[in-house]
Coordinates of C-alpha atoms in Angstrom, one line a residue:
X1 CA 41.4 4.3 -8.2
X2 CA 45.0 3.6 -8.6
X3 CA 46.4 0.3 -9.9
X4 CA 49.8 -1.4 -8.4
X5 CA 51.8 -4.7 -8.2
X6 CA 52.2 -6.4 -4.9
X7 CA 56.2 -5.9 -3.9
X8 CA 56.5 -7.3 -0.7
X9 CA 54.0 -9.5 1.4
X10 CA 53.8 -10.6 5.3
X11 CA 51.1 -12.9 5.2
X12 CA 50.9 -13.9 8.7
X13 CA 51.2 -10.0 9.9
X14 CA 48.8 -9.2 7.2
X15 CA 50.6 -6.7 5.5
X16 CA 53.0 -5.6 2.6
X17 CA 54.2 -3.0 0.2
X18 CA 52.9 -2.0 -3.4
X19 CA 55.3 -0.8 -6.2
X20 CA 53.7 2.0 -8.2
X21 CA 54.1 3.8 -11.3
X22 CA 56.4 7.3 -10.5
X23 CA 56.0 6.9 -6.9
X24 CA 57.4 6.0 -4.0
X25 CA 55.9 2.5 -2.4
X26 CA 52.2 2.4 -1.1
X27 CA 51.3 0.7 2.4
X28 CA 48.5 -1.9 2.5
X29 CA 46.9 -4.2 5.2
X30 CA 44.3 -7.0 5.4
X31 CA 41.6 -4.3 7.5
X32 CA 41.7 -1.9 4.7
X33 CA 40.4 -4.8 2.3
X34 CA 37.4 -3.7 0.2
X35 CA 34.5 -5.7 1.5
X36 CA 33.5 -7.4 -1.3
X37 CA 37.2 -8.8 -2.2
X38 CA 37.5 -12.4 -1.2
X39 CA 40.9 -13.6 -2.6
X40 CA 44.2 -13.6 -1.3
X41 CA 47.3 -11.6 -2.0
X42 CA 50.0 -12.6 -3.7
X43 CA 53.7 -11.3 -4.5
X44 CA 54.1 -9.8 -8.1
X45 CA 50.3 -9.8 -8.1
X46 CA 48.0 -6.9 -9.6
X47 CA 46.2 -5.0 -7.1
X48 CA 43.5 -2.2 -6.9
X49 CA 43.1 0.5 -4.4
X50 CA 42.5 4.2 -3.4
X51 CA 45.3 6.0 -2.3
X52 CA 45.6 7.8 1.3
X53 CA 47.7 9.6 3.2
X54 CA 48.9 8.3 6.5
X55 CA 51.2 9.3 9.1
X56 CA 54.0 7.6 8.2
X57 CA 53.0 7.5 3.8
X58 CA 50.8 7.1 1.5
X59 CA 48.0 3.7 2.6
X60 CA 46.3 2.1 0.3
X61 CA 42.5 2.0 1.0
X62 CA 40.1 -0.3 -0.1
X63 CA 42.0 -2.6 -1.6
X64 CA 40.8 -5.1 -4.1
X65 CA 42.9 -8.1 -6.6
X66 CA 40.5 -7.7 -9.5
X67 CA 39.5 -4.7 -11.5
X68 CA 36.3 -2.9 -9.7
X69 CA 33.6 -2.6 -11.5
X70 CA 30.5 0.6 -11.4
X71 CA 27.8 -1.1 -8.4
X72 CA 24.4 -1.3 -10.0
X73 CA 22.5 1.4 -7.9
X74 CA 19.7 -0.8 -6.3
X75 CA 18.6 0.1 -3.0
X76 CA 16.0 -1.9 -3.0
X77 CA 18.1 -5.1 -4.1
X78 CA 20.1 -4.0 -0.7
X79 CA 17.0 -4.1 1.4
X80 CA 16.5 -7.4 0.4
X81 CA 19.8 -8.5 1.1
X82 CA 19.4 -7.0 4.7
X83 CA 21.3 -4.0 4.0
X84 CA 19.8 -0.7 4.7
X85 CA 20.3 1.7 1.8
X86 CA 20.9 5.5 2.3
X87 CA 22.6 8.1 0.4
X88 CA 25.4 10.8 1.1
X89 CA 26.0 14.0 -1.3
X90 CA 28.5 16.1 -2.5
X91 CA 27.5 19.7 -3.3
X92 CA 30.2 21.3 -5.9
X93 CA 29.3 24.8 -7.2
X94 CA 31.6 26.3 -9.0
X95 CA 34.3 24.8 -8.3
X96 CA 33.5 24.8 -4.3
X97 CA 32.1 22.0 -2.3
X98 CA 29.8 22.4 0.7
X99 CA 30.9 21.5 3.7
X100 CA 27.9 22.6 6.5
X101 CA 26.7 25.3 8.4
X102 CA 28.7 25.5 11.5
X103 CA 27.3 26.9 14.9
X104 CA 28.1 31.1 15.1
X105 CA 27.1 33.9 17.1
X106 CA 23.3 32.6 16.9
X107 CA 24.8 29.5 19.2
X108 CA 26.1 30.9 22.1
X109 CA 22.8 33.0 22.0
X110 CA 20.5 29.7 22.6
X111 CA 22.6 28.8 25.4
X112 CA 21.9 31.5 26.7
X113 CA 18.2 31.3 26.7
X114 CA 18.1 27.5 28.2
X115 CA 20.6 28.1 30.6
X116 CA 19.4 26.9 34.0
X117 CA 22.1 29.8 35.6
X118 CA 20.8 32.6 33.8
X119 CA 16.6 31.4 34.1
X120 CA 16.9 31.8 37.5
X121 CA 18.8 35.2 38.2
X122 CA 16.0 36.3 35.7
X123 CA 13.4 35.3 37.4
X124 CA 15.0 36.8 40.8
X125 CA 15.7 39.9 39.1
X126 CA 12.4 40.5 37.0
X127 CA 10.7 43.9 37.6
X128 CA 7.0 44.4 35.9
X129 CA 7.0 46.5 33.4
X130 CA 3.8 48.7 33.7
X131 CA 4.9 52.1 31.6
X132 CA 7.3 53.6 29.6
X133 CA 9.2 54.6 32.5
X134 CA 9.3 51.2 33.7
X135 CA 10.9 50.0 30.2
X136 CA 13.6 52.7 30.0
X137 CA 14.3 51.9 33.6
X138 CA 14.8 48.5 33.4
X139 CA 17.1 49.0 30.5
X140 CA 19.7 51.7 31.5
X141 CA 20.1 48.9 34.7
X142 CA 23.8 47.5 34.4
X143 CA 23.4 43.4 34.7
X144 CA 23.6 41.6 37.1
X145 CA 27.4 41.0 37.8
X146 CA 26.6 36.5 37.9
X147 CA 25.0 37.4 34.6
X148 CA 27.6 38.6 33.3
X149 CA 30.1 35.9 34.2
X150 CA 27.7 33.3 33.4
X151 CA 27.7 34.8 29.5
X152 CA 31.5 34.9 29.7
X153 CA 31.6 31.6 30.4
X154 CA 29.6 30.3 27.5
X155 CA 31.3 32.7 25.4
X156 CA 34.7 30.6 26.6
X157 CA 33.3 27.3 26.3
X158 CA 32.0 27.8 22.9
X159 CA 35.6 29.6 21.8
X160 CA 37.3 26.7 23.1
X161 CA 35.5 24.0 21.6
X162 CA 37.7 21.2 20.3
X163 CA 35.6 19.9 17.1
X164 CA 32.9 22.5 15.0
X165 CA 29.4 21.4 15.7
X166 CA 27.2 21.7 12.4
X167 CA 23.9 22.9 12.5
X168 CA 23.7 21.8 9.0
X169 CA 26.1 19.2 7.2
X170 CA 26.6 17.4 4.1
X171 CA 23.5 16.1 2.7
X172 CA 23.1 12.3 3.4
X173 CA 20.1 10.2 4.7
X174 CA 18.0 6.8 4.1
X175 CA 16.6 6.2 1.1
X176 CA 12.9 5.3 1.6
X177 CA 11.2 2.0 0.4
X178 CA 10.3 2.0 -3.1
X179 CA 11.7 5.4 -3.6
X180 CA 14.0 6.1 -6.4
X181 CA 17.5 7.3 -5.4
X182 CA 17.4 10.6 -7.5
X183 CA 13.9 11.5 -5.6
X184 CA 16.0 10.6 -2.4
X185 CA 18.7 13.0 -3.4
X186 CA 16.6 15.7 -4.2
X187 CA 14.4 15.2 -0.9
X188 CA 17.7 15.5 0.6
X189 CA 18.7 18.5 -0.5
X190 CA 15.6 20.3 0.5
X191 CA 15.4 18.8 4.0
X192 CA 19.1 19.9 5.2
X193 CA 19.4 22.9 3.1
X194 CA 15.8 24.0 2.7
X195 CA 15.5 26.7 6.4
X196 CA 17.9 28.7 4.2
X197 CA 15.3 29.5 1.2
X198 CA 12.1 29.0 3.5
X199 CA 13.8 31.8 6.2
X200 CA 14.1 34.3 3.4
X201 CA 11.4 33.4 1.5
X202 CA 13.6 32.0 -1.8
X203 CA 11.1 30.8 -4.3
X204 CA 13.5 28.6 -6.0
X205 CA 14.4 25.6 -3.9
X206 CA 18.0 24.1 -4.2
X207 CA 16.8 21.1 -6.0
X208 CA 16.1 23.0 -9.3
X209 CA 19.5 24.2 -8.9
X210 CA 20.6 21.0 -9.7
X211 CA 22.9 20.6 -13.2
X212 CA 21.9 18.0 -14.9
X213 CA 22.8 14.1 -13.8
X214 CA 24.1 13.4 -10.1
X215 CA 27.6 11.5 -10.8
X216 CA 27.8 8.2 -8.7
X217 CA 31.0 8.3 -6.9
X218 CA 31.1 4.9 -4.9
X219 CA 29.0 2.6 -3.0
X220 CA 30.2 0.6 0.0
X221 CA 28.7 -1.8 2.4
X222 CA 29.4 -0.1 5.9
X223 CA 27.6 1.4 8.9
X224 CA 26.2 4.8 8.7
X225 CA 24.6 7.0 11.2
X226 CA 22.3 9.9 10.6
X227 CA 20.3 12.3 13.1
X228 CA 18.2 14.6 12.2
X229 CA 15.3 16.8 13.8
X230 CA 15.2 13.8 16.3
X231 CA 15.4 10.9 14.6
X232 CA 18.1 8.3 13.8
X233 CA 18.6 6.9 10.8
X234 CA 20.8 4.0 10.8
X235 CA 22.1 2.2 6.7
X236 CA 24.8 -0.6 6.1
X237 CA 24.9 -0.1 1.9
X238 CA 26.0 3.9 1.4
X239 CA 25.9 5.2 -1.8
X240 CA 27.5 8.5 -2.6
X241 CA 27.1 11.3 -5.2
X242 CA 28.2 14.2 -7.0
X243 CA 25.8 16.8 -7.7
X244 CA 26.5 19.9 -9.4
X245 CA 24.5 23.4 -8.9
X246 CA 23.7 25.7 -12.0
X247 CA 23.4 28.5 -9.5
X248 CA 22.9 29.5 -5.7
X249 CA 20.4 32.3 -5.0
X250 CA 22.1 36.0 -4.1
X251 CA 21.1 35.4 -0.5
X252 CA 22.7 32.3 -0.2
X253 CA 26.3 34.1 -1.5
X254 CA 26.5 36.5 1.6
X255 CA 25.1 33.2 3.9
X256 CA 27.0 30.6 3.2
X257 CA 29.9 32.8 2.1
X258 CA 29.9 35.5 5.0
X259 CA 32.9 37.2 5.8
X260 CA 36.9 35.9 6.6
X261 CA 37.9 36.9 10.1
X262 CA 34.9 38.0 11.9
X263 CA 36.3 37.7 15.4
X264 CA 32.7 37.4 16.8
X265 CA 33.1 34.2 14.4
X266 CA 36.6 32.9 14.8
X267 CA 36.0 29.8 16.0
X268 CA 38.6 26.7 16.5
X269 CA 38.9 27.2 12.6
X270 CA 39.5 30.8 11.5
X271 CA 40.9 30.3 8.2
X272 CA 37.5 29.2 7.0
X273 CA 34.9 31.1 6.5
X274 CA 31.4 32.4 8.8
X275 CA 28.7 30.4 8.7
X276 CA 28.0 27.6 6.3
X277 CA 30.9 26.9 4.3
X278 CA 31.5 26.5 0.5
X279 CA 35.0 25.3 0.3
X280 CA 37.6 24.5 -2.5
X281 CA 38.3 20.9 -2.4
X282 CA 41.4 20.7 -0.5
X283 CA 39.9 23.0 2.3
X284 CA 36.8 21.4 2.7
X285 CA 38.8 17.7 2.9
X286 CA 41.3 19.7 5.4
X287 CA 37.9 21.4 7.1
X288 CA 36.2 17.7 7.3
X289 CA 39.2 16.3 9.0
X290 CA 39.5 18.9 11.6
X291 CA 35.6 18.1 12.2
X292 CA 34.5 14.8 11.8
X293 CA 36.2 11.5 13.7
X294 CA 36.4 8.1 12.9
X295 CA 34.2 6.2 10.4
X296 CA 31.9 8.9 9.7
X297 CA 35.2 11.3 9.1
X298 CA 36.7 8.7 7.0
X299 CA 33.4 8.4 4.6
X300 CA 33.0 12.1 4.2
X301 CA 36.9 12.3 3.4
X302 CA 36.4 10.0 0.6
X303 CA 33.5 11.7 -0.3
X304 CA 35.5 14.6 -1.1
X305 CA 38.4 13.1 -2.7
X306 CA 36.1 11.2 -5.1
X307 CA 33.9 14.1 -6.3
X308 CA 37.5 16.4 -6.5
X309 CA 38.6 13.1 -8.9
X310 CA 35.8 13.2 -11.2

């Protein structure tokens, strides 16, 4: 949170200028006012905000006159109020942050096998397969020249693909009546990063990974959106976390970490690495905002410069 003093003011454009300490002036307007400030500016007045980068300098964020104070973390004081409670977590292991599993290889490969194109010339191609001779046949036969092109294609389309598509993202989902918001966390953490230890039968589950307290980071009274297997989950009161990892298993090291430039895996992002991705903090901010648009973009952006602060 950085602190300022109101240098210029345009009330009825609702906007103006804040002089900083050794640095140069910040941008701030009345849409990027924290929700739960209620006074007005003021010239020479004190202001609070979080600083961000925009196209034309640095924007102040969030904005608030008085000093902010830690939220008391009450979900269910939220669900009273009419505000659906959920959480969203930041994964830092030594000193890298997880970012999500982004579609690979595997991807184009499921396409494959629900393609309508492809179904069919399999079914007008399919021979029975009564002996060995049948099988060896049926496999030194070259494919079918639409097959072909129809993998091609998909193979394009998934190579030029504007925005990553996670199969697995940053951990974040409702907090369930009358459950506490550590048991949310650690629920979690099991549910979007669990098929890693239950594919490769990892005894220890990521939750007992966890090193010591999760650090609150912020709470804000906003929409939020999760799906998952299915289901929607929609919050307006998001509370966000920083949770540290004594250790990730072996298996997850050559998973998550992978391999730099696999060019069956260079995707619109190359400089990253294969499969899920365990980032330093400026690459996995730079790696969120090549992925993620809009509100949803903006919330896992501050999620990341928060946990890189504390």
């Amino acid at each position: 949170m950085q602190r300022g003093i109101i240098k210029h003011l345009n009330f009825e454009k609702g906007f103006g200028f804040i002089r900083v300490e050794n640095g140069p002036d910040v941008f701030f307007h009345a849409s990027q006012r924290h929700p739960d400030e209620l006074g007005q500016p003021a010239r020479d007045r004190e202001i609070f905000f979080e600083l961000r980068q925009g196209q034309k300098g640095p924007v102040a964020w969030q904005w608030r006159l008085t000093p902010p104070q830690t939220p008391e973390i009450d979900p269910e004081c939220d669900r009273r109020e009419g505000y659906r409670p959920g959480i969203m977590v930041a994964l830092r292991w030594s000193g890298y942050y997880f970012v999500g599993q982004r579609r690979g290889s595997w991807a184009v490969l499921m396409d494959m096998m629900s393609d309508p194109l492809l179904e069919e010339i399999r079914k007008q191609t399919e021979l029975p397969i009564e002996s060995e001779a049948d099988l060896l046949a049926a496999l030194e036969r070259p494919p079918h020249p639409d097959a072909s092109k129809r993998i091609d294609e998909l193979w394009t389309k998934e190579l030029n693909r504007p925005d990553w598509e996670f199969a697995y993202g940053v951990p974040q989902g409702g907090i369930e009546p009358g459950e506490h918001w550590e048991d949310a966390i650690r629920r979690e953490l099991e549910e979007e990063l669990g098929d890693y230890r239950k594919m490769f039968g990892e005894a220890q589950s990521w939750s007992d990974a966890i090193k010591g307290q999760p650090t609150f980071l912020f709470k804000e009274r906003s929409n939020f959106r999760v799906e998952k297997d299915g289901r929607v989950y929609r919050g307006k009161a998001l509370y966000a976390f920083l949770v540290e990892l004594n250790f990730i298993p072996d298996w997850v090291d050559t998973m998550i970490f992978g391999s730099r430039g696999d060019e069956h895996n260079s995707f619109p992002c190359p400089e990253f690495e294969n499969g899920g991705e365990f980032c330093d903090p400026n690459e996995a901010i730079q790696l969120i905002r090549a992925t993620h648009k809009g509100a949803k973009g903006d919330q896992l952006v501050r999620l990341f410069e928060m946990a890189k602060a504390a």
